[in-house]
Tab-separated table of C-alpha atoms in Angstrom:
chain	number	residue	atom	x	y	z
A	1	MET	CA	10.156	32.960	-8.722
A	2	PRO	CA	12.283	35.387	-11.226
A	3	PRO	CA	10.714	38.195	-12.846
A	4	ILE	CA	9.664	36.660	-16.892
A	5	ASN	CA	11.184	38.840	-19.219
A	6	LYS	CA	9.102	39.291	-22.252
A	7	ASP	CA	11.408	39.618	-24.757
A	8	GLN	CA	12.765	36.425	-23.898
A	9	LEU	CA	10.334	34.412	-24.591
A	10	ALA	CA	9.669	31.932	-27.641
A	11	TYR	CA	6.187	32.849	-28.139
A	12	THR	CA	3.685	35.248	-28.047
A	13	ILE	CA	-0.016	35.337	-26.429
A	14	GLU	CA	-2.652	37.610	-28.288
A	15	ALA	CA	-6.032	38.198	-26.926
A	16	ASN	CA	-9.335	39.526	-27.779
A	17	GLN	CA	-12.402	39.466	-28.631
A	18	THR	CA	-14.267	37.873	-32.136
A	19	LYS	CA	-16.633	40.257	-34.450
A	20	LYS	CA	-19.445	38.028	-32.169
A	21	GLY	CA	-18.083	39.170	-28.919
A	22	TYR	CA	-16.574	35.867	-28.683
A	23	ALA	CA	-13.218	35.743	-27.107
A	24	ARG	CA	-9.766	35.185	-28.997
A	25	ILE	CA	-6.596	33.036	-27.865
A	26	ARG	CA	-3.672	32.880	-29.706
A	27	ILE	CA	-0.331	31.189	-29.219
A	28	LEU	CA	3.158	32.212	-31.559
A	29	ARG	CA	6.088	31.562	-31.726
A	30	THR	CA	8.365	34.883	-31.850
A	31	ASP	CA	10.690	33.470	-34.216
A	32	ASN	CA	8.294	33.476	-37.751
A	33	GLU	CA	5.200	33.710	-35.867
A	34	ILE	CA	3.788	30.300	-36.830
A	35	PRO	CA	0.098	30.022	-35.488
A	36	MET	CA	0.379	27.273	-32.116
A	37	LEU	CA	-3.003	27.668	-31.049
A	38	ASP	CA	-6.250	29.858	-32.108
A	39	SER	CA	-8.675	29.093	-30.649
A	40	TRP	CA	-11.900	29.755	-32.897
A	41	TYR	CA	-13.397	26.705	-32.660
A	42	PRO	CA	-13.363	25.301	-29.209
A	43	ILE	CA	-16.191	23.303	-26.950
A	44	MET	CA	-17.020	22.909	-24.075
A	45	THR	CA	-19.713	20.859	-22.527
A	46	GLU	CA	-20.578	18.611	-20.097
A	47	GLN	CA	-19.216	15.506	-21.289
A	48	PHE	CA	-17.521	16.560	-24.783
A	49	LEU	CA	-14.336	19.138	-24.974
A	50	GLN	CA	-12.556	19.781	-28.089
A	51	ILE	CA	-10.035	22.513	-29.595
A	52	VAL	CA	-8.880	22.539	-32.796
A	53	LEU	CA	-4.597	23.119	-33.082
A	54	PRO	CA	-3.166	24.631	-36.607
A	55	TYR	CA	0.217	22.668	-37.936
A	56	SER	CA	2.306	23.550	-40.937
A	57	GLY	CA	3.576	21.559	-43.099
A	58	GLN	CA	3.276	17.738	-43.880
A	59	GLN	CA	5.457	16.237	-40.734
A	60	ILE	CA	3.192	15.089	-37.293
A	61	TYR	CA	4.406	12.435	-35.218
A	62	GLY	CA	3.325	11.434	-32.295
A	63	PHE	CA	0.313	10.635	-30.580
A	64	GLY	CA	0.745	6.827	-29.621
A	65	GLU	CA	-0.299	3.539	-29.323
A	66	ASN	CA	-1.094	2.840	-32.507
A	67	GLY	CA	-0.840	0.567	-35.724
A	68	HIS	CA	0.909	2.527	-38.269
A	69	ASP	CA	2.807	1.847	-41.246
A	70	GLY	CA	4.926	4.424	-41.209
A	71	ILE	CA	6.813	6.680	-37.788
A	72	MET	CA	5.050	10.025	-40.143
A	73	LEU	CA	1.410	10.639	-39.771
A	74	GLY	CA	-0.920	11.099	-42.346
A	75	ALA	CA	-4.070	12.079	-42.368
A	76	GLY	CA	-6.868	10.597	-40.572
A	77	SER	CA	-8.859	9.862	-36.918
A	78	GLY	CA	-7.034	7.883	-33.915
A	79	THR	CA	-8.762	7.016	-30.070
A	80	MET	CA	-6.281	7.541	-26.918
A	81	PHE	CA	-8.261	5.149	-24.523
A	82	SER	CA	-5.340	2.345	-22.570
A	83	ARG	CA	-7.524	-1.301	-23.609
A	84	HIS	CA	-6.890	-4.657	-25.307
A	85	GLY	CA	-8.509	-3.955	-28.851
A	86	SER	CA	-6.306	-5.032	-30.936
A	87	ASN	CA	-2.119	-5.288	-32.038
A	88	TYR	CA	0.873	-4.170	-34.620
A	89	SER	CA	-0.711	-7.562	-36.297
A	90	THR	CA	-3.551	-4.558	-37.644
A	91	LYS	CA	-2.926	-1.614	-38.759
A	92	THR	CA	-5.576	0.577	-36.832
A	93	TRP	CA	-5.550	4.276	-35.282
A	94	ASN	CA	-7.717	2.645	-32.544
A	95	ASN	CA	-5.062	2.960	-29.190
A	96	PHE	CA	-3.812	-0.061	-27.276
A	97	GLY	CA	-2.200	-0.717	-23.897
A	98	GLY	CA	-0.195	3.255	-23.985
A	99	VAL	CA	-1.911	6.886	-23.752
A	100	HIS	CA	0.152	9.440	-25.200
A	101	PRO	CA	-1.318	12.084	-26.457
A	102	PHE	CA	1.620	14.047	-27.464
A	103	PHE	CA	2.570	15.207	-30.826
A	104	MET	CA	5.083	17.110	-32.747
A	105	ASN	CA	5.314	19.259	-36.133
A	106	PRO	CA	8.792	19.963	-37.368
A	107	LYS	CA	8.691	22.894	-40.583
A	108	GLY	CA	10.246	23.004	-43.155
A	109	ASP	CA	12.354	26.189	-42.175
A	110	GLY	CA	13.823	24.268	-38.977
A	111	THR	CA	12.261	24.882	-36.612
A	112	THR	CA	9.892	23.025	-34.724
A	113	TRP	CA	7.219	22.385	-31.722
A	114	GLY	CA	4.792	20.293	-30.212
A	115	VAL	CA	1.517	19.850	-28.001
A	116	LEU	CA	1.132	17.294	-25.376
A	117	LEU	CA	-2.361	17.244	-23.958
A	118	VAL	CA	-2.621	16.054	-20.376
A	119	ASN	CA	-5.934	14.308	-19.561
A	120	SER	CA	-6.766	11.064	-18.281
A	121	ASN	CA	-10.642	10.553	-19.790
A	122	ALA	CA	-10.552	8.545	-23.131
A	123	MET	CA	-9.686	11.169	-26.180
A	124	ASP	CA	-9.757	10.957	-29.789
A	125	TYR	CA	-7.537	13.282	-32.600
A	126	THR	CA	-8.151	13.466	-36.157
A	127	VAL	CA	-5.612	14.686	-38.536
A	128	THR	CA	-6.909	16.587	-41.214
A	129	GLY	CA	-4.467	17.145	-44.734
A	130	SER	CA	-5.812	21.034	-45.162
A	131	GLY	CA	-3.084	21.906	-41.703
A	132	SER	CA	-5.706	20.843	-38.830
A	133	ILE	CA	-5.746	19.052	-35.870
A	134	ALA	CA	-8.646	18.649	-33.122
A	135	LEU	CA	-8.128	17.242	-30.132
A	136	ALA	CA	-11.471	16.103	-28.082
A	137	ALA	CA	-12.228	14.236	-24.842
A	138	ILE	CA	-15.220	13.659	-22.563
A	139	GLY	CA	-14.254	15.141	-19.734
A	140	GLY	CA	-11.276	16.827	-17.768
A	141	ILE	CA	-9.826	19.533	-18.662
A	142	LEU	CA	-8.247	21.457	-21.358
A	143	ASP	CA	-4.523	21.243	-20.004
A	144	LEU	CA	-1.762	22.075	-22.827
A	145	TYR	CA	1.242	22.005	-22.930
A	146	PHE	CA	3.273	23.960	-25.723
A	147	PHE	CA	7.318	23.128	-26.723
A	148	VAL	CA	8.700	26.074	-29.073
A	149	GLY	CA	11.965	24.594	-29.849
A	150	SER	CA	14.149	24.933	-32.887
A	151	THR	CA	14.950	20.913	-33.447
A	152	PRO	CA	12.797	18.251	-32.894
A	153	ASN	CA	15.786	17.082	-30.300
A	154	HIS	CA	15.001	20.394	-28.782
A	155	VAL	CA	11.548	19.531	-28.858
A	156	ILE	CA	11.851	15.989	-27.240
A	157	GLN	CA	14.115	17.742	-24.862
A	158	LEU	CA	11.875	20.570	-23.825
A	159	TYR	CA	9.119	17.494	-23.087
A	160	HIS	CA	11.147	14.975	-21.349
A	161	LYS	CA	11.997	17.976	-18.699
A	162	VAL	CA	8.841	18.139	-18.134
A	163	ILE	CA	8.131	14.070	-18.048
A	164	GLY	CA	10.801	13.299	-16.700
A	165	ASN	CA	14.143	11.526	-17.616
A	166	PRO	CA	14.121	7.612	-18.173
A	167	PHE	CA	14.412	5.273	-15.338
A	168	LEU	CA	18.213	3.649	-15.641
A	169	PRO	CA	17.586	0.068	-15.780
A	170	PRO	CA	20.440	-3.179	-13.961
A	171	PHE	CA	22.758	-4.195	-15.674
A	172	TRP	CA	21.303	-7.211	-16.528
A	173	ALA	CA	18.297	-5.800	-18.143
A	174	LEU	CA	20.104	-4.935	-20.724
A	175	GLY	CA	21.305	-7.537	-22.743
A	176	TYR	CA	18.993	-9.631	-24.763
A	177	GLN	CA	15.687	-10.941	-23.142
A	178	HIS	CA	13.507	-13.593	-24.721
A	179	TRP	CA	10.064	-14.749	-23.269
A	180	LEU	CA	9.357	-17.939	-22.659
A	181	GLN	CA	6.371	-18.226	-21.092
A	182	ARG	CA	4.194	-20.293	-22.940
A	183	ILE	CA	6.655	-23.356	-22.813
A	184	PRO	CA	5.049	-25.998	-20.812
A	185	THR	CA	7.661	-27.993	-18.586
A	186	LEU	CA	11.090	-27.948	-18.026
A	187	ALA	CA	12.938	-29.891	-20.794
A	188	SER	CA	11.453	-27.620	-22.693
A	189	LEU	CA	12.476	-24.835	-21.086
A	190	LYS	CA	16.338	-26.694	-21.692
A	191	LEU	CA	15.212	-27.785	-25.280
A	192	ALA	CA	15.330	-23.848	-25.925
A	193	VAL	CA	17.603	-23.052	-24.859
A	194	THR	CA	19.879	-25.404	-26.405
A	195	VAL	CA	18.549	-24.219	-29.674
A	196	LEU	CA	19.574	-20.503	-28.924
A	197	ASP	CA	22.433	-21.980	-28.105
A	198	GLN	CA	22.694	-23.678	-31.258
A	199	GLY	CA	22.049	-21.213	-33.281
A	200	GLY	CA	24.350	-19.103	-31.948
A	201	VAL	CA	21.247	-16.243	-30.526
A	202	PRO	CA	22.862	-14.193	-27.589
A	203	LYS	CA	20.766	-14.318	-24.732
A	204	LYS	CA	20.956	-12.428	-20.808
A	205	LEU	CA	17.880	-13.042	-20.532
A	206	ALA	CA	15.382	-16.178	-20.619
A	207	ASP	CA	12.303	-15.527	-18.303
A	208	ALA	CA	9.768	-18.198	-18.085
A	209	TYR	CA	7.918	-16.548	-15.255
A	210	ARG	CA	4.201	-17.016	-16.104
A	211	GLU	CA	2.149	-14.658	-15.056
A	212	SER	CA	-0.993	-14.760	-13.417
A	213	GLU	CA	-4.001	-12.951	-13.971
A	214	ASN	CA	-7.661	-12.937	-12.247
A	215	ARG	CA	-9.525	-13.442	-15.769
A	216	THR	CA	-13.308	-12.620	-14.877
A	217	LYS	CA	-15.815	-12.811	-17.113
A	218	LEU	CA	-16.023	-8.507	-17.578
A	219	HIS	CA	-15.195	-9.108	-21.388
A	220	GLU	CA	-13.984	-6.029	-21.761
A	221	GLY	CA	-11.169	-6.490	-19.878
A	222	THR	CA	-11.311	-3.495	-17.883
A	223	LEU	CA	-13.397	-2.133	-14.492
A	224	CYS	CA	-16.439	-0.955	-15.080
A	225	MET	CA	-16.716	2.291	-15.699
A	226	SER	CA	-18.510	4.102	-12.477
A	227	ALA	CA	-16.046	1.842	-10.450
A	228	GLY	CA	-14.975	4.380	-7.564
A	229	MET	CA	-11.399	4.783	-7.108
A	230	GLY	CA	-9.564	6.723	-4.258
A	231	GLU	CA	-9.465	6.117	-0.400
A	232	HIS	CA	-13.030	6.833	-0.090
A	233	GLN	CA	-14.074	5.883	-4.200
A	234	GLU	CA	-14.544	8.918	-4.621
A	235	LEU	CA	-12.617	9.410	-7.482
A	236	PRO	CA	-14.590	8.024	-10.901
A	237	HIS	CA	-12.413	5.480	-12.821
A	238	TYR	CA	-14.736	6.449	-16.197
A	239	ASP	CA	-11.815	9.577	-15.660
A	240	LEU	CA	-9.202	7.703	-14.380
A	241	HIS	CA	-8.798	5.492	-16.699
A	242	SER	CA	-6.149	5.677	-18.764
A	243	VAL	CA	-4.311	6.614	-15.918
A	244	TYR	CA	-4.781	2.996	-13.496
A	245	GLY	CA	-1.950	1.579	-15.067
A	246	TRP	CA	0.401	4.532	-14.402
A	247	ARG	CA	0.045	4.534	-10.862
A	248	GLN	CA	-0.217	0.489	-10.334
A	249	THR	CA	3.587	1.305	-11.554
A	250	TRP	CA	4.608	3.813	-9.450
A	251	THR	CA	3.025	2.400	-6.658
A	252	THR	CA	4.485	-1.177	-7.455
A	253	LYS	CA	8.291	0.555	-8.952
A	254	THR	CA	8.436	2.509	-5.439
A	255	ALA	CA	7.891	-0.811	-3.761
A	256	MET	CA	10.787	-2.612	-4.576
A	257	ASP	CA	12.908	-0.696	-4.315
A	258	ASP	CA	12.351	0.442	-0.976
A	259	VAL	CA	12.646	-3.710	-0.097
A	260	SER	CA	15.395	-4.233	-3.142
A	261	PHE	CA	19.326	-2.306	-2.238
A	262	ASP	CA	19.836	-3.135	-6.444
A	263	ARG	CA	18.064	-1.284	-9.330
A	264	THR	CA	15.240	-2.846	-9.821
A	265	VAL	CA	12.865	-4.041	-13.498
A	266	LEU	CA	9.996	-3.419	-13.854
A	267	VAL	CA	7.453	-3.125	-17.570
A	268	SER	CA	3.412	-2.361	-18.313
A	269	ASP	CA	1.384	-2.668	-20.820
A	270	SER	CA	-0.213	0.217	-19.895
A	271	THR	CA	1.639	3.661	-19.885
A	272	TYR	CA	1.573	7.257	-19.809
A	273	PRO	CA	3.229	10.173	-20.070
A	274	SER	CA	6.075	10.090	-17.423
A	275	SER	CA	5.689	6.116	-17.116
A	276	GLY	CA	9.172	5.538	-18.224
A	277	ARG	CA	10.183	7.497	-15.351
A	278	PHE	CA	9.408	4.187	-13.401
A	279	ALA	CA	8.810	1.782	-16.012
A	280	GLY	CA	9.454	0.007	-19.141
A	281	HIS	CA	6.559	-0.761	-21.640
A	282	ILE	CA	5.241	-3.912	-23.605
A	283	LEU	CA	3.594	-2.772	-27.184
A	284	ASP	CA	1.160	-5.733	-27.864
A	285	SER	CA	1.676	-8.742	-29.639
A	286	PRO	CA	2.682	-8.801	-33.668
A	287	ASP	CA	2.431	-11.360	-35.798
A	288	ALA	CA	6.000	-12.288	-35.400
A	289	GLU	CA	5.388	-14.192	-39.029
A	290	GLU	CA	3.828	-11.144	-40.806
A	291	TRP	CA	6.720	-8.158	-42.061
A	292	SER	CA	3.841	-5.357	-41.820
A	293	SER	CA	3.556	-6.586	-38.098
A	294	LEU	CA	6.823	-6.512	-37.193
A	295	ARG	CA	7.365	-2.825	-39.589
A	296	ARG	CA	4.972	-1.402	-37.097
A	297	ALA	CA	6.200	-2.669	-33.879
A	298	VAL	CA	9.311	-0.882	-34.772
A	299	VAL	CA	7.361	2.352	-35.808
A	300	GLY	CA	6.167	1.640	-32.128
A	301	VAL	CA	9.459	1.304	-30.175
A	302	LEU	CA	10.676	4.487	-31.928
A	303	GLU	CA	7.639	6.346	-31.379
A	304	PHE	CA	7.886	4.748	-27.126
A	305	ASN	CA	11.683	6.510	-27.707
A	306	MET	CA	10.018	9.771	-28.176
A	307	PHE	CA	7.909	8.678	-25.202
A	308	GLY	CA	10.439	8.615	-23.098
A	309	ILE	CA	10.312	5.079	-22.635
A	310	PRO	CA	13.275	3.554	-24.918
A	311	TYR	CA	13.607	0.965	-22.715
A	312	ASN	CA	10.565	-1.315	-24.454
A	313	THR	CA	9.698	-4.513	-26.840
A	314	GLU	CA	7.656	-6.154	-27.763
A	315	ASP	CA	6.070	-9.680	-26.064
A	316	ARG	CA	6.544	-12.043	-27.950
C-alpha cells in the first residue's frame, strides 16, 4: 500500500484526553472543520453500545427501511431490525424487512458527508432537533465508515464504492411487471391479462408464481434469537438476524448464476448494505387505496436508490 499524504486527506483526526482523563476522538472535515465524530458520549457494555454523532443544518437522509412521509428525516427515533411488523400503510419509524444503517447530511454550504454503521445486531437511532444523532446496538462493534464528499451525489458514489454497484438485471426484467399471485385459477389469470390489455396497461411480465413458505407457529415470524448458525452452529442468530436475508440472497444468486448462462434476477424483502450486488428489494405492501401509503412507498423507492438497490418495487 502506498504511503498516505496527510495533506491530501479530506478529514483530520484529533485524539486527546478530557480533564477527567477520558479518551476523546474527533474527526473533522479539512475544508470547513465541521465535526463528523466527537466521542464525548460513547457507551460500551456487553449488550449495549452507543455513540452520538453531530450533524449540521436541517437535512438528514437515510436510515431504512421505514414508513417515512418524506425523504428528509425530522426529529424522532427508529429501529433497525429486519421484521414484518408493519408496512408502508402506516407512518412509523419501526423497521420493515430492509436494514440500512446509513445516513447523509448535506450542509448549507454545499458540502456533504455520510456515515455507515456496519453492525448486524438489532439497532436503533435517535435524531434530535439540537444537532445530534444517537446510534445504539445490542451487540457487536461500532464499525463506522465516513464518506466525505462535495455533493450528495459524490457521497452516494463513495458509499456505493464500498458496498458495491447494483447487479445488471436481464432485459426482460426491466419492463412493467404485474404480480398476479392472488389470482386462483388459470381462467382468472387470462381475464386479468385481458383487462390489462383493454386498459392499455403495458406489461412485460405477469408473475403468477405462488410462493412456498413453511408457515410455522412461530408468531414472531422469525428464528429464535438463541438459534445457532454456521457450519458448527457456533454463531448465534441474535448477532446475525439482520444479515440472514443478505446471506440467503448471496448464496441463491451464486447458485442461479452457476446453473444458468443467462443473466438472472432475484428480489428479497430482507436486504442489507451490499444486497444490491445480488438482488433487488421488495417493499412491504402499502395499501393501494390510500394516497398516503403510495406516497410513503415512493419515498421508499427513492431511498433504496440511495441504498444501492435501484431494482425495487412494492409487492402488490
